[in-house]
Short mmCIF file of C-alpha atoms in Angstrom, two decimals:
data_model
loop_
_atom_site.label_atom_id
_atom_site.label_comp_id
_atom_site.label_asym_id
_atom_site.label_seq_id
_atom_site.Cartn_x
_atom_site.Cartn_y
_atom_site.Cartn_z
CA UNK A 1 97.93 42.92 56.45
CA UNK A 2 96.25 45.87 58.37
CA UNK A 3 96.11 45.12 62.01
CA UNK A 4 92.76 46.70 64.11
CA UNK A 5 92.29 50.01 63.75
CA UNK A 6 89.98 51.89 65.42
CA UNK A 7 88.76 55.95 64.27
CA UNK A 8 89.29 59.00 66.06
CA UNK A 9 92.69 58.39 67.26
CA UNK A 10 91.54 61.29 69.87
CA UNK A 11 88.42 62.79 70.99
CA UNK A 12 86.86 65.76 73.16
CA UNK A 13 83.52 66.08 74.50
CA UNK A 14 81.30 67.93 76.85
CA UNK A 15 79.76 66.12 79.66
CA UNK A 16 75.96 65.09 78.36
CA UNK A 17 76.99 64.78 75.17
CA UNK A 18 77.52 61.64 73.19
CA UNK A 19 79.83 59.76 71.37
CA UNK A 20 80.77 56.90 68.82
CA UNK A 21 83.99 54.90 68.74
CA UNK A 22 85.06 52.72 65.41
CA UNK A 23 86.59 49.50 65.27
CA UNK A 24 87.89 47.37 62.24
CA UNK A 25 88.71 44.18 62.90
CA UNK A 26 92.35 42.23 61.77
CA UNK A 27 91.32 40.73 58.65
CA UNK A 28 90.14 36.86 59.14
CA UNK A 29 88.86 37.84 62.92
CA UNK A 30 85.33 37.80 63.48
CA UNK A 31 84.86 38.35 67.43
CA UNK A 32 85.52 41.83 68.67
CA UNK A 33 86.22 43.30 72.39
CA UNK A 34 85.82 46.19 73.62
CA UNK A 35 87.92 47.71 76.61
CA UNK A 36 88.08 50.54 78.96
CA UNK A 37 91.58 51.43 80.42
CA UNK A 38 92.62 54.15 82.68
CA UNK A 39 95.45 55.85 83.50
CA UNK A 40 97.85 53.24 85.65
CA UNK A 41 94.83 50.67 85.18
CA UNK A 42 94.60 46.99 83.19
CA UNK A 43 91.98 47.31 80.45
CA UNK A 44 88.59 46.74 81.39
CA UNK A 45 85.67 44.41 79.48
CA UNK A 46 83.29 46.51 78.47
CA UNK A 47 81.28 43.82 75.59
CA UNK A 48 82.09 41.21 73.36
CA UNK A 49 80.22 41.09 69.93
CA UNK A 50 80.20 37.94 67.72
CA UNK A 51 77.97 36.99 65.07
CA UNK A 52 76.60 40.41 65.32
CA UNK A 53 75.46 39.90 69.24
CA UNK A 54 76.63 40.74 72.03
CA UNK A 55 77.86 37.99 73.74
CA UNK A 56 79.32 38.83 77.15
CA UNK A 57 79.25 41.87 78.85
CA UNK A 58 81.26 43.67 82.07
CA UNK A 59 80.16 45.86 84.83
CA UNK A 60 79.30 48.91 82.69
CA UNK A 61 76.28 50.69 82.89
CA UNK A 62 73.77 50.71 79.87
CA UNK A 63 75.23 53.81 78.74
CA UNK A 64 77.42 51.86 77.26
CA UNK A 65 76.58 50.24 73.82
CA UNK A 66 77.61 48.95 70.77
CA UNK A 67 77.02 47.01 67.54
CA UNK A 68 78.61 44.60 65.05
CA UNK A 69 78.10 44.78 61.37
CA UNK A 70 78.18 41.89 58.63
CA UNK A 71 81.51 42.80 57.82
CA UNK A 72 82.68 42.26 61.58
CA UNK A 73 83.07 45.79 62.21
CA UNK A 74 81.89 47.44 65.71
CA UNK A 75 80.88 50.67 66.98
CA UNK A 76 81.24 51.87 70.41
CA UNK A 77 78.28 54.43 71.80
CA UNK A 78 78.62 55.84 75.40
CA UNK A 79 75.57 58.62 76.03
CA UNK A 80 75.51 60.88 78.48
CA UNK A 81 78.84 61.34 79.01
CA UNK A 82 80.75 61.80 82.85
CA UNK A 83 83.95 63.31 83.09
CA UNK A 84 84.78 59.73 84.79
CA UNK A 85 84.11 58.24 80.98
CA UNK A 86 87.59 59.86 80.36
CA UNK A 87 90.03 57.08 79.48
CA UNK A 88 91.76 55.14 76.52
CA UNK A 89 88.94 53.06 74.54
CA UNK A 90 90.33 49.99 73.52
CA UNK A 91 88.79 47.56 70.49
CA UNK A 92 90.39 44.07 70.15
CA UNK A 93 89.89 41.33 67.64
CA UNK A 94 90.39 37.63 68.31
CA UNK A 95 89.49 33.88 66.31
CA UNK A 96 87.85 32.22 69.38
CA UNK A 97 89.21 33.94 72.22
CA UNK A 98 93.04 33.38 71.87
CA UNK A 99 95.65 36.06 70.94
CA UNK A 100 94.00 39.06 70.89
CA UNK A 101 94.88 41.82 68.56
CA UNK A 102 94.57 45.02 69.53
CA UNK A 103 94.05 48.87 68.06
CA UNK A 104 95.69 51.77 69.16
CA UNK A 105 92.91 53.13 71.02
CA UNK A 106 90.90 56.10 70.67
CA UNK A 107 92.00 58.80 73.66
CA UNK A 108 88.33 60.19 75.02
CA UNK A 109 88.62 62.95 77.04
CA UNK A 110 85.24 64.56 78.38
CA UNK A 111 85.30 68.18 80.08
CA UNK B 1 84.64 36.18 89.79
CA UNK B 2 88.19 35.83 88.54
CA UNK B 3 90.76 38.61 90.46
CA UNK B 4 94.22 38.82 88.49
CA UNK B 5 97.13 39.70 90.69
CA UNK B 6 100.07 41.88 89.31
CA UNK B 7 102.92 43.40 91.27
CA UNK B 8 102.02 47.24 90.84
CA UNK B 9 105.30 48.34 91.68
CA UNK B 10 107.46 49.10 88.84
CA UNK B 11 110.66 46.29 88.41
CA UNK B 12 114.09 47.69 87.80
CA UNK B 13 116.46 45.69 86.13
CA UNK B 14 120.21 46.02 84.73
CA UNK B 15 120.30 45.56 81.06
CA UNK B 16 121.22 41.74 80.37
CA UNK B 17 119.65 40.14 83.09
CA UNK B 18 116.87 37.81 83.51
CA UNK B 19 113.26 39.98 84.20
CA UNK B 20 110.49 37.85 86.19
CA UNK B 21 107.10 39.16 86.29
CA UNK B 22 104.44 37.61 88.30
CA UNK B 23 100.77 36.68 87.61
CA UNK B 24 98.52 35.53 90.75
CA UNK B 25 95.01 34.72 90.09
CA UNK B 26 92.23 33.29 92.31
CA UNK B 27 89.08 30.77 91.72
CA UNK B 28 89.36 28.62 88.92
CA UNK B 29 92.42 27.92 86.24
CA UNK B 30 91.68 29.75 83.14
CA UNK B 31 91.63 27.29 80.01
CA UNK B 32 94.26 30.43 78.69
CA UNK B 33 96.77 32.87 80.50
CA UNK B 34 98.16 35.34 77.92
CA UNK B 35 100.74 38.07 78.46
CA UNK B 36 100.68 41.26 76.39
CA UNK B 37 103.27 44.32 76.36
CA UNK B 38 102.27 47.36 76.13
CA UNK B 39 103.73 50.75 75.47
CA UNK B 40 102.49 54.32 76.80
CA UNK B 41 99.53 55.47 75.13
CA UNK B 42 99.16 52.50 72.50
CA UNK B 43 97.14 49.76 72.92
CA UNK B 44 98.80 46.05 73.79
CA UNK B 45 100.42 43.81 71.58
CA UNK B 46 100.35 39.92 72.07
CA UNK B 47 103.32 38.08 73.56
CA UNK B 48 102.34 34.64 74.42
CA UNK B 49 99.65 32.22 75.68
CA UNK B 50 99.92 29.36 77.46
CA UNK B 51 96.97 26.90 78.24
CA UNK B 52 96.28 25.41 81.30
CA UNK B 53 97.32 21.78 80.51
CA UNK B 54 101.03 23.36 79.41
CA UNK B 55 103.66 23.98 81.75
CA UNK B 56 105.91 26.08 79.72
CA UNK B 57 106.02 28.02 76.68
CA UNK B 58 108.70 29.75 75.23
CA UNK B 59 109.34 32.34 72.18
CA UNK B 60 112.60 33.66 71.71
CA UNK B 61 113.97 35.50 74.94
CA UNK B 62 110.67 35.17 76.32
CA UNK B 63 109.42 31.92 78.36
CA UNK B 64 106.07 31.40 80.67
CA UNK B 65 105.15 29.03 82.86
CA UNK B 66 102.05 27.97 84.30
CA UNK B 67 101.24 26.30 87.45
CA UNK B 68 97.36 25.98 88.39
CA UNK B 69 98.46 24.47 92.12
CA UNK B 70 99.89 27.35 93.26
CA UNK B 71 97.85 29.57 90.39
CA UNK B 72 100.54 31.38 89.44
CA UNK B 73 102.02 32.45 85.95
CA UNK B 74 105.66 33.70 85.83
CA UNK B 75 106.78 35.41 82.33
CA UNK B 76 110.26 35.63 82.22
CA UNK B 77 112.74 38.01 79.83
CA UNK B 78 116.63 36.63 79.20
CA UNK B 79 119.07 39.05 78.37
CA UNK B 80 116.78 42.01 78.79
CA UNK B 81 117.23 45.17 76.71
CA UNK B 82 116.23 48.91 77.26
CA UNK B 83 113.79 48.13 74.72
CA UNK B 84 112.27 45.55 76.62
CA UNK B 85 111.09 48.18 79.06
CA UNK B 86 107.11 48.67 78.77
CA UNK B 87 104.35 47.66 80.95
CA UNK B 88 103.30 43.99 80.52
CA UNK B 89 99.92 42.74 81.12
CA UNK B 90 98.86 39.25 82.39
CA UNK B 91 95.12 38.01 80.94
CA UNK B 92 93.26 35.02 81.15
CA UNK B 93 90.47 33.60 79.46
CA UNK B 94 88.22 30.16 79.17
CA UNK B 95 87.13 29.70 76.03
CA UNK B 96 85.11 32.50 74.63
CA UNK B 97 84.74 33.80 77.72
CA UNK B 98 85.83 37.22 78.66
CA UNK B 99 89.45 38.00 78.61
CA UNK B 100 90.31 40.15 81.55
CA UNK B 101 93.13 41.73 82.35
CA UNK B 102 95.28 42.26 85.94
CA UNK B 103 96.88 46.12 86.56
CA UNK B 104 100.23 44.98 84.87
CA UNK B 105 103.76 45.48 85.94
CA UNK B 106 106.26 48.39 84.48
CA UNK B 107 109.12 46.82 83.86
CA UNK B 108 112.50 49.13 83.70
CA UNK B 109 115.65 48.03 81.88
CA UNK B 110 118.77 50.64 82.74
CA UNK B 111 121.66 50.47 80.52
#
């Protein structure tokens, strides 16, 4: 039973620029998080989709967006890209909020 | 809004005794405190959760407890093993409400 996994494993990009982050959910899951976590730093809420909606959302600018598919899948977009988006992007699936699975993470770098 | 609490300092322990982490939180008691572990550069993996009408919970070597008077989880490691050593996060949720995450707490186990 595949876990999350979330596509690139790593990633460079030039400030401006853009980007898109994959997530597929654990099989059976249907809500998936999205987190921000820095070096030395707890992972921080970026969104929450469900149903295809975002449902909650943290203290990220709108820079920051993403999107569920029928399938439960989720992209991550960040657009115009600061070196401070530099971090480990975290996607996490979860049936109703309890014992979150998590993916690897996909290492953005921006230069 | 919710602040999580986690020692920042890294914990040393011997290998074989008892590690005690500790999870402060302000405001209200979350319907779920969960602990994760996680390793350097990979994502977290799920430990335990623990709702807020339990006291204790326990999984193998690992037990939590929960008390919303002094709001305060404590996740505890018996027998500790070099391979316990990782950071471990403390998260709380209500619901389908956010889960967010304190700094976590390095824990060290010397041989």
């Amino acid at each position: 039973d595949a876990g999350v996994t979330q596509s690139p494993t790593h990633l460079i990009k030039t400030r401006g620029q853009q980007v898109t982050l994959r997530c597929s959910p654990k099989s059976g899951h249907d809500t998936v998080s999205w987190y921000q976590q820095a070096l030395g730093q707890g992972p921080q809420f970026i969104f929450q989709y469900y149903e295809e909606e975002e449902r909650q959302r943290g203290n990220f600018p709108d820079r920051f967006s993403g999107h569920q598919f029928p399938n439960y899948s989720s992209e991550l977009n960040v657009n115009a890209l600061l070196l401070g988006d530099s971090a480990l992007y975290l996607c996490a699936s979860s049936p109703r909020g309890t014992g979150y699975t998590f993916g690897s993470g996909t290492r953005l770098t921006v230069v | 809004s919710q602040k999580i609490e986690q020692n920042s300092e890294a914990l040393n322990i011997q290998e074989g005794k008892t590690a005690t982490l500790t999870c402060n939180y302000t405001n209200y008691s979350p319907a779920y405190l969960q602990w994760y572990r996680q390793d350097p550069g990979r994502g977290p993996v799920f430990l335990l959760l623990i709702r807020e009408n339990e006291k204790e919970k326990r999984k193998e070597r690992l037990k939590v407890t929960f008390d919303t008077t002094l709001k305060q989880s404590l996740f505890h490691i018996t027998a500790s093993q070099p391979a316990d050593s990782a950071t471990y996060l403390c998260g709380m949720n209500t619901g389908f409400q956010k889960l967010v995450f304190g700094t976590g707490t390095r824990l060290l186990v010397s041989p």
